[in-house]
Tab-separated table of C-alpha atoms and ligand atoms in Angstrom:
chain	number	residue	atom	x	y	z
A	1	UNK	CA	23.374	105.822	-52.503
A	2	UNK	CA	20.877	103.960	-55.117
A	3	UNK	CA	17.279	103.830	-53.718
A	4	UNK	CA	15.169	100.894	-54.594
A	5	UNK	CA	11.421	102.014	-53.529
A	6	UNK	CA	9.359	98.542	-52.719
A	7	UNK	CA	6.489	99.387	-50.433
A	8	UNK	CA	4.131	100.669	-53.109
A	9	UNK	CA	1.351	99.475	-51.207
A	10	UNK	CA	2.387	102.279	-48.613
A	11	UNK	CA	2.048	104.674	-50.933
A	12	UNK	CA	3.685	105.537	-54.431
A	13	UNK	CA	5.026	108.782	-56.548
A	14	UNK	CA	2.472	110.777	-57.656
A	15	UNK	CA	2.962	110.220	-61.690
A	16	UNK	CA	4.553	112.995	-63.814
A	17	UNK	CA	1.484	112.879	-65.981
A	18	UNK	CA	-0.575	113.711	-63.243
A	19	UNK	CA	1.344	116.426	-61.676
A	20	UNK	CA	0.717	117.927	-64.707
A	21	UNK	CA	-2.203	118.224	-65.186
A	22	UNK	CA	-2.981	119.012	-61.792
A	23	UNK	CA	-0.731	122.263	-61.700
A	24	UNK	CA	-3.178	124.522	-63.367
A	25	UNK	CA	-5.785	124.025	-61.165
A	26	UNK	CA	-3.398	125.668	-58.457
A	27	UNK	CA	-2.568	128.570	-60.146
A	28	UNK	CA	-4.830	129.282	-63.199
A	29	UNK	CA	-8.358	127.243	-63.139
A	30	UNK	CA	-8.030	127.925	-59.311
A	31	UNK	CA	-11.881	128.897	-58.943
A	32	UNK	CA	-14.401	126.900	-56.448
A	33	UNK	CA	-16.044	124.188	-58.595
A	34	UNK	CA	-19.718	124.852	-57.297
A	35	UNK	CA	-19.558	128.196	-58.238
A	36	UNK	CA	-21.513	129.811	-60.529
A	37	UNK	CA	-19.937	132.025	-62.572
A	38	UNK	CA	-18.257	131.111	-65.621
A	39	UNK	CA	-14.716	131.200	-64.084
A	40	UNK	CA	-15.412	128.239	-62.579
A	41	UNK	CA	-16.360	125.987	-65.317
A	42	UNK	CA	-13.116	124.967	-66.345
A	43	UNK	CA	-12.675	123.685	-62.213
A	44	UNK	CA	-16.063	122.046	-62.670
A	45	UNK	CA	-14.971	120.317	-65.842
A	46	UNK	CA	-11.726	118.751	-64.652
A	47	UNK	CA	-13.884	117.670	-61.729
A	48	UNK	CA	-16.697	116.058	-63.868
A	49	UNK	CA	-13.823	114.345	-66.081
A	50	UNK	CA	-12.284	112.980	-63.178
A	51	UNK	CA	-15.474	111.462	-61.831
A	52	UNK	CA	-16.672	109.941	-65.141
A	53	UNK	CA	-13.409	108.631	-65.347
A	54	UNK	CA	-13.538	106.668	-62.166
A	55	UNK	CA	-17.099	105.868	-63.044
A	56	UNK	CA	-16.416	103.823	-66.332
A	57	UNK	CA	-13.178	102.133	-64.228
A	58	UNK	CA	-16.060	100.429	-62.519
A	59	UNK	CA	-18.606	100.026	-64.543
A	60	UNK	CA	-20.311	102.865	-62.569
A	61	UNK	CA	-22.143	105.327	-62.696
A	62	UNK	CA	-20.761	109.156	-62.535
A	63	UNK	CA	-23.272	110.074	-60.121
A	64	UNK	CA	-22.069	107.242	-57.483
A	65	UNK	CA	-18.911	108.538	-57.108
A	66	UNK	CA	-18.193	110.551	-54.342
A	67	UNK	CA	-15.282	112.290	-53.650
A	68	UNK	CA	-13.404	111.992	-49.932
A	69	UNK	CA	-10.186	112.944	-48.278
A	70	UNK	CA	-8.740	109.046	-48.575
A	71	UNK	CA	-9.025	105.641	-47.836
A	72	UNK	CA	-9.917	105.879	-44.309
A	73	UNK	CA	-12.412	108.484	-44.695
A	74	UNK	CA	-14.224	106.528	-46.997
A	75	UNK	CA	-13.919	103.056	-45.102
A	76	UNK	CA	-15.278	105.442	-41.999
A	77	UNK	CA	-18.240	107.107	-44.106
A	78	UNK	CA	-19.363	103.611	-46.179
A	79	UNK	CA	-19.983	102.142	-42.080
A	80	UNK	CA	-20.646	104.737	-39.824
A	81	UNK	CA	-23.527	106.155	-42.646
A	82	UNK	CA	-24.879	102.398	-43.537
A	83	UNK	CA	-25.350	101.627	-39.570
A	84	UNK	CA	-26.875	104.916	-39.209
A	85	UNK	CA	-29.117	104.642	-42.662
A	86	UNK	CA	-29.863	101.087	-41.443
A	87	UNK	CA	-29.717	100.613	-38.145
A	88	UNK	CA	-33.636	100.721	-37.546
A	89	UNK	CA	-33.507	97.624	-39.936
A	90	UNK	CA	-30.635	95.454	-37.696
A	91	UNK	CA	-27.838	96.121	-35.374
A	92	UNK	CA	-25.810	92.775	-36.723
A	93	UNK	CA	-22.795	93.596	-39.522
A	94	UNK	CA	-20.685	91.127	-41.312
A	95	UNK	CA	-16.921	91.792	-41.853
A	96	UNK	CA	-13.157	89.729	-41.917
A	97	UNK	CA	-10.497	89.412	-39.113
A	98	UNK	CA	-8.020	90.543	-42.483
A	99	UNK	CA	-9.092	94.415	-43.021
A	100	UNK	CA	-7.619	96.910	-42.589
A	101	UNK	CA	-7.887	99.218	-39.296
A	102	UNK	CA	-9.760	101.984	-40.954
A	103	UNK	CA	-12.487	99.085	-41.137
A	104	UNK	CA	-11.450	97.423	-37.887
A	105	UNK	CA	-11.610	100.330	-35.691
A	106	UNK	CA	-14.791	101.480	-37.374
A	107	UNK	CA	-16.407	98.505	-36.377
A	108	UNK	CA	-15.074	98.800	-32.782
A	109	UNK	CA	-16.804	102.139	-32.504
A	110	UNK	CA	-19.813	100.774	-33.735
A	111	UNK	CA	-19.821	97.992	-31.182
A	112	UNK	CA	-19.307	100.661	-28.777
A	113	UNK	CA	-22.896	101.972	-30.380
A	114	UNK	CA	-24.955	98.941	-29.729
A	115	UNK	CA	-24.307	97.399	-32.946
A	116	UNK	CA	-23.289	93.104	-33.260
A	117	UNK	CA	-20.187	92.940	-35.336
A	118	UNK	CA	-19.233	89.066	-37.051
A	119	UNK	CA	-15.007	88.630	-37.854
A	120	UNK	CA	-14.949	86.132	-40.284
A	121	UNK	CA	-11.965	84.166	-40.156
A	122	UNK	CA	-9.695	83.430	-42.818
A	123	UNK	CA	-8.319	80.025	-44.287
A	124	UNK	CA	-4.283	79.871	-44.669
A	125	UNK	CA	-3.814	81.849	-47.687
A	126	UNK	CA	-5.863	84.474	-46.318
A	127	UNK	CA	-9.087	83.580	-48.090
A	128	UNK	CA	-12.780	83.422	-46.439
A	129	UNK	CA	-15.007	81.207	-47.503
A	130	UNK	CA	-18.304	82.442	-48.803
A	131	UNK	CA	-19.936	79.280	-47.385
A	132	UNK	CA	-18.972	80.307	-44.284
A	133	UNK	CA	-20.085	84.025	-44.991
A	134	UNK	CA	-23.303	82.964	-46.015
A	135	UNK	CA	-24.209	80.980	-42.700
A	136	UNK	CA	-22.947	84.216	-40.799
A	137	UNK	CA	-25.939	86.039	-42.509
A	138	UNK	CA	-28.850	86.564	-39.948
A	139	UNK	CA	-32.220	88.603	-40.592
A	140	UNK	CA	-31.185	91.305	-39.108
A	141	UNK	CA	-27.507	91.884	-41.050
A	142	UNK	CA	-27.584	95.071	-42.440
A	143	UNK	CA	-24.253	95.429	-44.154
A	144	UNK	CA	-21.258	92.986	-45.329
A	145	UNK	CA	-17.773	94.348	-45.266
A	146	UNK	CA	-15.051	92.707	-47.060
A	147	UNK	CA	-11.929	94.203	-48.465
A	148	UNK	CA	-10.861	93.380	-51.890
A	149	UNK	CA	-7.518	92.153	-51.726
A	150	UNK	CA	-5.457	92.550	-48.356
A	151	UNK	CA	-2.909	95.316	-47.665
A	152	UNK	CA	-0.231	92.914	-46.375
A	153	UNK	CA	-0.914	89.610	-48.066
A	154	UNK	CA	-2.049	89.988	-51.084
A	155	UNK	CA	-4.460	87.568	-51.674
A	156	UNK	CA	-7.535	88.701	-53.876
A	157	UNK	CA	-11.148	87.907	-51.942
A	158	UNK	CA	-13.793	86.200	-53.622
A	159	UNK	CA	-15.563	89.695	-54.189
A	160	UNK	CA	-18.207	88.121	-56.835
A	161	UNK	CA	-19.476	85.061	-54.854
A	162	UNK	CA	-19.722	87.223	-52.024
A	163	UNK	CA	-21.503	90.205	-53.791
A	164	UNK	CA	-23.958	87.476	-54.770
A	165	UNK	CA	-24.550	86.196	-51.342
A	166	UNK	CA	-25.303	89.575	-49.975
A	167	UNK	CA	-27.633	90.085	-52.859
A	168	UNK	CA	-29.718	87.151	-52.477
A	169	UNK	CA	-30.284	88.031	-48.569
A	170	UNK	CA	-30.991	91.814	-49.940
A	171	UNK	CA	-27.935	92.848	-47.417
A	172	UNK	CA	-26.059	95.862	-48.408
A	173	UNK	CA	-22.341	95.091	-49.640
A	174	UNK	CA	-19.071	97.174	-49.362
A	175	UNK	CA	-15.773	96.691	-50.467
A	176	UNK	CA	-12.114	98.424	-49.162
A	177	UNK	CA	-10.456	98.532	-52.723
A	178	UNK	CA	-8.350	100.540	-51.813
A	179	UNK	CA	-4.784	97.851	-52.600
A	180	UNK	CA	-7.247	97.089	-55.906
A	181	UNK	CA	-8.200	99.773	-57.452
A	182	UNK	CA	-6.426	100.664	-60.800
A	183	UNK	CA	-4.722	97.617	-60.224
A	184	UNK	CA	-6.975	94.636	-61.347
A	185	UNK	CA	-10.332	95.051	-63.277
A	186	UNK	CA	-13.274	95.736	-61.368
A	187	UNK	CA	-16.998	95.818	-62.092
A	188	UNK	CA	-19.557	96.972	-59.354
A	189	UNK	CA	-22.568	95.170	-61.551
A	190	UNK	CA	-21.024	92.545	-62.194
A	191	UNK	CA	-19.402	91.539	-58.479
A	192	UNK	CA	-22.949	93.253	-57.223
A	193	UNK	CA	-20.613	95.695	-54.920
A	194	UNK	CA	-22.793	98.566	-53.056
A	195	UNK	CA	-20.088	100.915	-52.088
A	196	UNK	CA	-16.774	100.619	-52.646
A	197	UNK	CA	-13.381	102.544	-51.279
A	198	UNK	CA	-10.165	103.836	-53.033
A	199	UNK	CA	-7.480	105.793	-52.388
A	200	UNK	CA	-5.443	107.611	-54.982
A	201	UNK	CA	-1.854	107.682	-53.741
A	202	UNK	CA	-2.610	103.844	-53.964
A	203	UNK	CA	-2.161	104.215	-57.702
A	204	UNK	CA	0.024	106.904	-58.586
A	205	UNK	CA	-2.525	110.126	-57.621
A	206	UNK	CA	-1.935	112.483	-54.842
A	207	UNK	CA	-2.018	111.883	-51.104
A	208	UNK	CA	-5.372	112.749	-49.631
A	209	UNK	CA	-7.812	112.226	-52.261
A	210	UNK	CA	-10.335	109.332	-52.656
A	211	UNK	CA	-13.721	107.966	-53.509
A	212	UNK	CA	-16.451	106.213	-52.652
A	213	UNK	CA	-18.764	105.060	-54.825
A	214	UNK	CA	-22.215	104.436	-53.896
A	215	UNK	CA	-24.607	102.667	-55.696
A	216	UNK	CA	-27.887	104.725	-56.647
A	217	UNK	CA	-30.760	103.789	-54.163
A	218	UNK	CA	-28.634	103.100	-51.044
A	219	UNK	CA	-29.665	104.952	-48.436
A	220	UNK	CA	-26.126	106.657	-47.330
A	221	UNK	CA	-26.313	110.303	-45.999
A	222	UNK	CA	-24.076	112.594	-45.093
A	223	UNK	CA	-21.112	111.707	-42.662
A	224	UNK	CA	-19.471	115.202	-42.750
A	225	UNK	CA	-21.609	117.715	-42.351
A	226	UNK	CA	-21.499	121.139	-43.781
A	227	UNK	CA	-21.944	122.463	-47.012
A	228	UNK	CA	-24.266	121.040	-50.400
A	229	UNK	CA	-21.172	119.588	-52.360
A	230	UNK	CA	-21.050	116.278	-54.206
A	231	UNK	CA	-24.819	116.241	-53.822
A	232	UNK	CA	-25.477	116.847	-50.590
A	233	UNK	CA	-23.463	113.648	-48.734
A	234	UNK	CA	-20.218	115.194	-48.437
A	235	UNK	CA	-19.669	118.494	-47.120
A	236	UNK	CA	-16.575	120.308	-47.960
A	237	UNK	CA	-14.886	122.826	-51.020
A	238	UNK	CA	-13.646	120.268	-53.574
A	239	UNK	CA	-9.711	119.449	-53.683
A	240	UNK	CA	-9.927	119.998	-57.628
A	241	UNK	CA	-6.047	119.404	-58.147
A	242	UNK	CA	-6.320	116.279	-56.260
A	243	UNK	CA	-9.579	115.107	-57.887
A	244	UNK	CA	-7.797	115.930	-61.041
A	245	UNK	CA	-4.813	114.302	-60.387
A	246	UNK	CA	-6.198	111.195	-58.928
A	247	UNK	CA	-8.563	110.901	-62.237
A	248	UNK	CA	-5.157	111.475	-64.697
A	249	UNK	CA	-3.953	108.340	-62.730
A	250	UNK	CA	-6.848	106.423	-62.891
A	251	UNK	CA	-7.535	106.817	-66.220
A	252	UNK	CA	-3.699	105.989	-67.068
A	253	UNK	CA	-3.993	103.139	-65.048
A	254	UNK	CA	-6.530	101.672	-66.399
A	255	UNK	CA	-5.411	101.955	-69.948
A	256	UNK	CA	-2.229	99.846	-68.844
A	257	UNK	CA	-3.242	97.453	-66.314
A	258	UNK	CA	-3.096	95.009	-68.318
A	259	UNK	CA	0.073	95.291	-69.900
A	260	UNK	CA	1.606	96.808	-66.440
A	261	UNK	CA	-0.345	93.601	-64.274
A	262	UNK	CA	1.180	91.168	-66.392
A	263	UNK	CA	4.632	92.740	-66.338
A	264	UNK	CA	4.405	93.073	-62.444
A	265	UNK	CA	3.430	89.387	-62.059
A	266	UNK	CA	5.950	87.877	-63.649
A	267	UNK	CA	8.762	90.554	-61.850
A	268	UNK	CA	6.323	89.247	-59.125
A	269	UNK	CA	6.448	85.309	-59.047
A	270	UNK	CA	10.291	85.738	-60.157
A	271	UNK	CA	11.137	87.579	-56.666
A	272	UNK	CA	8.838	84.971	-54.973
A	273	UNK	CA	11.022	82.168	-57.090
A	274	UNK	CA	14.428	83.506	-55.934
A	275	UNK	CA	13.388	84.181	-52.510
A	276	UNK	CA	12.184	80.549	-51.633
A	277	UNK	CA	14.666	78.726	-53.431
A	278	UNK	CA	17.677	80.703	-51.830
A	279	UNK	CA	16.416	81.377	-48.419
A	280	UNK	CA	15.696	78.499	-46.227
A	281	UNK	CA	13.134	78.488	-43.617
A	282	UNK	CA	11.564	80.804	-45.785
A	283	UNK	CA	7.954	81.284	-46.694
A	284	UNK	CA	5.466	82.844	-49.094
A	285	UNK	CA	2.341	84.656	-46.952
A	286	UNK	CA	-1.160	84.216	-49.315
A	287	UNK	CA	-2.502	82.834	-52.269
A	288	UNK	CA	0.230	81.624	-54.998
A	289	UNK	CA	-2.222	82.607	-57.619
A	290	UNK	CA	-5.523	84.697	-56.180
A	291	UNK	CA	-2.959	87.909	-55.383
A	292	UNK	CA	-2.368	91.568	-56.337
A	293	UNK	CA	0.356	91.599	-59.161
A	294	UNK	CA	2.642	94.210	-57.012
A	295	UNK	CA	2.446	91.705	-53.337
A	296	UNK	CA	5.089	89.437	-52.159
A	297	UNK	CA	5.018	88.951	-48.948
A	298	UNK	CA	6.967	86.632	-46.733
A	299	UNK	CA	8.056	85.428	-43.159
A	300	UNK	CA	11.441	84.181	-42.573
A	301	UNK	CA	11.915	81.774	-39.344
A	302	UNK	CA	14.408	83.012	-36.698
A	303	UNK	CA	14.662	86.581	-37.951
A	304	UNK	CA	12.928	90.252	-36.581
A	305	UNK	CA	10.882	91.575	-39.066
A	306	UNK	CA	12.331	95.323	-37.731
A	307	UNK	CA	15.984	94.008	-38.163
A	308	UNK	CA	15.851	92.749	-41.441
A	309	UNK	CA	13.936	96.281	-42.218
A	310	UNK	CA	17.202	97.924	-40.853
A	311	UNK	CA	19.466	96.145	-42.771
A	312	UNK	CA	17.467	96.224	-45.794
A	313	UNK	CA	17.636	100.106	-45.465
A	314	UNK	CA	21.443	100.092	-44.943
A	315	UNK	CA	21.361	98.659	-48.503
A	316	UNK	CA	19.092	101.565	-49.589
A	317	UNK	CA	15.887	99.496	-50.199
A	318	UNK	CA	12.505	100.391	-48.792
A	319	UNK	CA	10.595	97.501	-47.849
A	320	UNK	CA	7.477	96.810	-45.048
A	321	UNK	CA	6.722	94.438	-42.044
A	322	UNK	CA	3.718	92.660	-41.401
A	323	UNK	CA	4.079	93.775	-37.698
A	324	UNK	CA	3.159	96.609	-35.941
A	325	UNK	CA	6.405	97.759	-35.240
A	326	UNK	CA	6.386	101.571	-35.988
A	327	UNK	CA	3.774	101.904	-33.614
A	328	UNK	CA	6.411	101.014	-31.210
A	329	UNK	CA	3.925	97.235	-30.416
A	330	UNK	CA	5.786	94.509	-30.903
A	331	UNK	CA	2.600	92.768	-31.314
A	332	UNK	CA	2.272	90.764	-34.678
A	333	UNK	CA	0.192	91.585	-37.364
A	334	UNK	CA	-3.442	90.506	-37.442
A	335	UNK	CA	-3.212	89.562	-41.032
A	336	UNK	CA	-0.727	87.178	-39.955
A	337	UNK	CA	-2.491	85.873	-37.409
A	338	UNK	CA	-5.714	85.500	-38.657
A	339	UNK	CA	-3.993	82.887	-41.144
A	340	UNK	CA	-2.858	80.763	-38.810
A	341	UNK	CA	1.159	81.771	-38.341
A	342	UNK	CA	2.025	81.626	-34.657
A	343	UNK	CA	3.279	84.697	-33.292
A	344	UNK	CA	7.238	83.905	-33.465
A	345	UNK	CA	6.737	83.284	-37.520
A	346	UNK	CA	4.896	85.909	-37.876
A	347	UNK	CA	7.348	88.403	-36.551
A	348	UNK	CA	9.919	87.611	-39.165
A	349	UNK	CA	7.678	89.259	-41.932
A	350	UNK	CA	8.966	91.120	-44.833
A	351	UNK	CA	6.052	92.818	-47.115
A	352	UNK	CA	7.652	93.801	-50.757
A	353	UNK	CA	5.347	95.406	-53.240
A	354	UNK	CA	6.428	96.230	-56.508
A	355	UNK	CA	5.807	99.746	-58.687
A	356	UNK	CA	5.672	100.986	-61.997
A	357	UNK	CA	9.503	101.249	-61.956
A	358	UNK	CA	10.889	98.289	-60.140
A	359	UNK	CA	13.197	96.109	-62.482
A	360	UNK	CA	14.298	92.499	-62.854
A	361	UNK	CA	17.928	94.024	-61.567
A	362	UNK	CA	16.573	95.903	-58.753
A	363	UNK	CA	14.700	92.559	-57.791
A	364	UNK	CA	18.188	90.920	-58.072
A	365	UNK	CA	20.341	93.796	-56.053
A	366	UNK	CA	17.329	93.068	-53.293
A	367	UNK	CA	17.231	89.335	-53.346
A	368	UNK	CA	21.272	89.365	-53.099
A	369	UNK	CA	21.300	91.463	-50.345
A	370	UNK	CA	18.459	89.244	-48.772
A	371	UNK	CA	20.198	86.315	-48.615
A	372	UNK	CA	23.112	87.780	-47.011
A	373	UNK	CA	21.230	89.698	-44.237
A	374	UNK	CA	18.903	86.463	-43.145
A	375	UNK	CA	22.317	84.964	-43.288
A	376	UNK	CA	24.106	87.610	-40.717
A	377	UNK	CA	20.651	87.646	-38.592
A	378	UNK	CA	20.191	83.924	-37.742
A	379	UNK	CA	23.974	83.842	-36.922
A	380	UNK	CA	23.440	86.084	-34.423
A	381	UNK	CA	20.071	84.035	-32.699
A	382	UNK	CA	20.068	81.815	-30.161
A	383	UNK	CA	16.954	80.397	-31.223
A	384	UNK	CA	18.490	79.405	-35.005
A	385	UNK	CA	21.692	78.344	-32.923
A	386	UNK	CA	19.116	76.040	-30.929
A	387	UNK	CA	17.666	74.865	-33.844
A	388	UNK	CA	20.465	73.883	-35.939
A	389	UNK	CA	21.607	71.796	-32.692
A	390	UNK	CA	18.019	70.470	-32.516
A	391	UNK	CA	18.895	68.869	-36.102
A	392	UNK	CA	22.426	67.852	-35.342
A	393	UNK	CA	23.422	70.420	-38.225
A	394	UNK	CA	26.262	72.043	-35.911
B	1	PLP	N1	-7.695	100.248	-46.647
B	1	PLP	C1	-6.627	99.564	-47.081
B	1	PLP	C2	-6.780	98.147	-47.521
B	1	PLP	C3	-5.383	100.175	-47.118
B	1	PLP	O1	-4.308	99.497	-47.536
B	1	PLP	C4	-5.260	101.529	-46.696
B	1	PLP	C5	-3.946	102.203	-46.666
B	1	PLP	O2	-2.920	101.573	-46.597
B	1	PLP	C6	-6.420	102.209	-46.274
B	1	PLP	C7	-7.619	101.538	-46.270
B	1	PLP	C8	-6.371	103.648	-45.869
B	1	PLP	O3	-6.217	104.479	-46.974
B	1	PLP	P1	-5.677	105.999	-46.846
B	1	PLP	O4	-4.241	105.904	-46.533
B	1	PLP	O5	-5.932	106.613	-48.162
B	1	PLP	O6	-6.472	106.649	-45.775
């Protein structure tokens, strides 16, 4: 049966051009990078590439990249160090109701540690509001947290106002890029970002690779302890394949996002066009405009975010929910939440994200079958049933 992959932001294929050049480092440049004899030089360069790579991405520089086993373990190291590097300066941290868990859970751990956490909330579209941000900011904040653009929304933050704020009030600033990298330009100068986390199966590298950059003079130690790699903050034998790969992407990435960001907006905005005009009760989750060129995300009144997954799969196409439902909660999102949707909206969440490969047709085959299976759904509720009496429709 035809597959039609659309939950990028989930994870996505490891690119052909990256697979390739990561196979030698399996089987033929296979030495440890840090060692010292000469077999290892060729490991060490395709390392060093990698990281000045990802360096000039962000306007950084190669030394403030770091290299970690993924999103989370970055999101984990950029906290956990910066309240322990910190912590004798202020026990208060700044951070959004709208990240992700690896932040989230990080910051419930740190409560647990005697440090004052702030959840900014969130306007409709998902946004915060650096006013508000600012007036959160107390003498003894030691480190802001806001993600870039939101896993299940979309919606882009305002990184730059924010990365302003924290540097007038000399607080440190990270950012969880991890939906942004390689996916919409980024400059750590610039948007005065202090550390900043990615995740390379995010754009097209291998699973379990990722960064964090930290800006030179911040204070960050070691969060896994062990050996003298990547300068003595994080322990560990290199994954050189993985670094290798996830630079390949990166690099390709960034040579086509614009091209690729404009074509994936307007595949984008035409899904979002089809979906509201032909689906009542229907609505678009985030910011029309301020969003990441592969997000549409939705919620559909009278209809189980899990069901319509079902039935989407039936029809071969991969898609997300806002909700929690593979961990068997049937608790809504937070996301959702957070901007306002009351819970029995909320549930009927449908997360698309294009890729590199989707097509105008495959948009088409999905909106088709959309139509058809919020059709069969609300036939089958009582609460549409009650609804359509509600409004003398039946
Ligand atoms: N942060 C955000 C915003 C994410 O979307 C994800 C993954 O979905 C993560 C962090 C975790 O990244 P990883 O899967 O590489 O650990």
């Amino acid at each position: 049966m035809k597959r039609i992959y659309l939950d990028h932001a989930a994870t996505t294929k490891t690119r052909k051009e990256a697979v390739e050049a990561m196979l030698p480092y399996f089987t033929e440049c296979y030495a440890n990078p840090s060692a010292v004899y000469s077999f290892a030089g060729e490991a060490k360069r395709g390392v060093d590439e990698s990281r000045e790579a990802i360096a000039g991405i962000l306007g950084a520089k190669p030394e403030e990249i770091y290299f970690t086993g993924g999103g989370t373990e970055s999101d984990n190291w950029a906290l956990i160090a910066a309240a322990d590097a910190y912590g004798n300066k202020g026990k208060h941290i700044i951070t959004t109701k709208i990240e992700h868990h690896a932040i989230l859970h990080t910051c419930a751990y740190l409560e647990k540690k005697g440090f004052e956490v702030t959840y900014l909330d969130v306007d409709d579209l998902g946004l915060v509001d650096p006013a508000e941000l600012e007036k959160a900011v107390r003498p003894d904040t030691i480190l802001i947290s806001v993600m870039f653009a939101n896993n299940e929304i979309g919606t882009i933050e305002p990184i730059k106002e924010i990365g302003a704020i924290a540097k007038k009030h000399g607080v440190l600033f990270h950012t969880d890029a991890v939906q942004a990298f390689a996916h919409v330009p980024i400059d750590v100068d610039e948007m005065n970002i202090d550390m900043l986390s990615a995740s390379g199966h995010k754009f097209y590298g291998p699973n379990g690779v990722g960064f964090l950059y930290i800006r030179k003079g911040v204070k960050i130690r070691s969060y896994i302890h062990g050996g003298a790699q990547e300068r003595k903050r994080r322990a560990g034998t290199l994954n050189t394949p993985g670094i290798v790969g996830m630079g390949t992407a990166a690099r390709l990435a960034a040579s086509e996002m614009e091209q690729e960001g404009k074509r994936q907006c307007e595949l984008r905005d035409y899904l979002i066009d089809r979906v509201l005009k032909e689906i009542p009760h229907a609505r678009l989750n985030g910011d029309f405009k301020r969003r990441l060129p592969n997000n549409a995300s939705f919620c559909f009144r009278f209809i189980e975010g899990e069901s319509m997954l079902i039935n989407l799969d039936l029809a071969g196409i991969c898609a997300s929910s806002g909700s929690a439902c593979t961990s068997g909660s049937l608790d809504p999102s937070h996301v959702l939440l957070a901007i306002g949707l009351p819970h029995e909206i909320a549930h009927g969440s449908l997360r698309i994200t294009i890729g590199d490969e989707t097509t105008k047709e495959d948009l088409d085959y999905v909106v088709d079958k959309l139509v058809k299976i919020v059709e069969n759904l609300r036939a089958m509720s009582p609460l549409y049933e009650d609804f359509m009496k509600k409004n003398g429709k039946k």
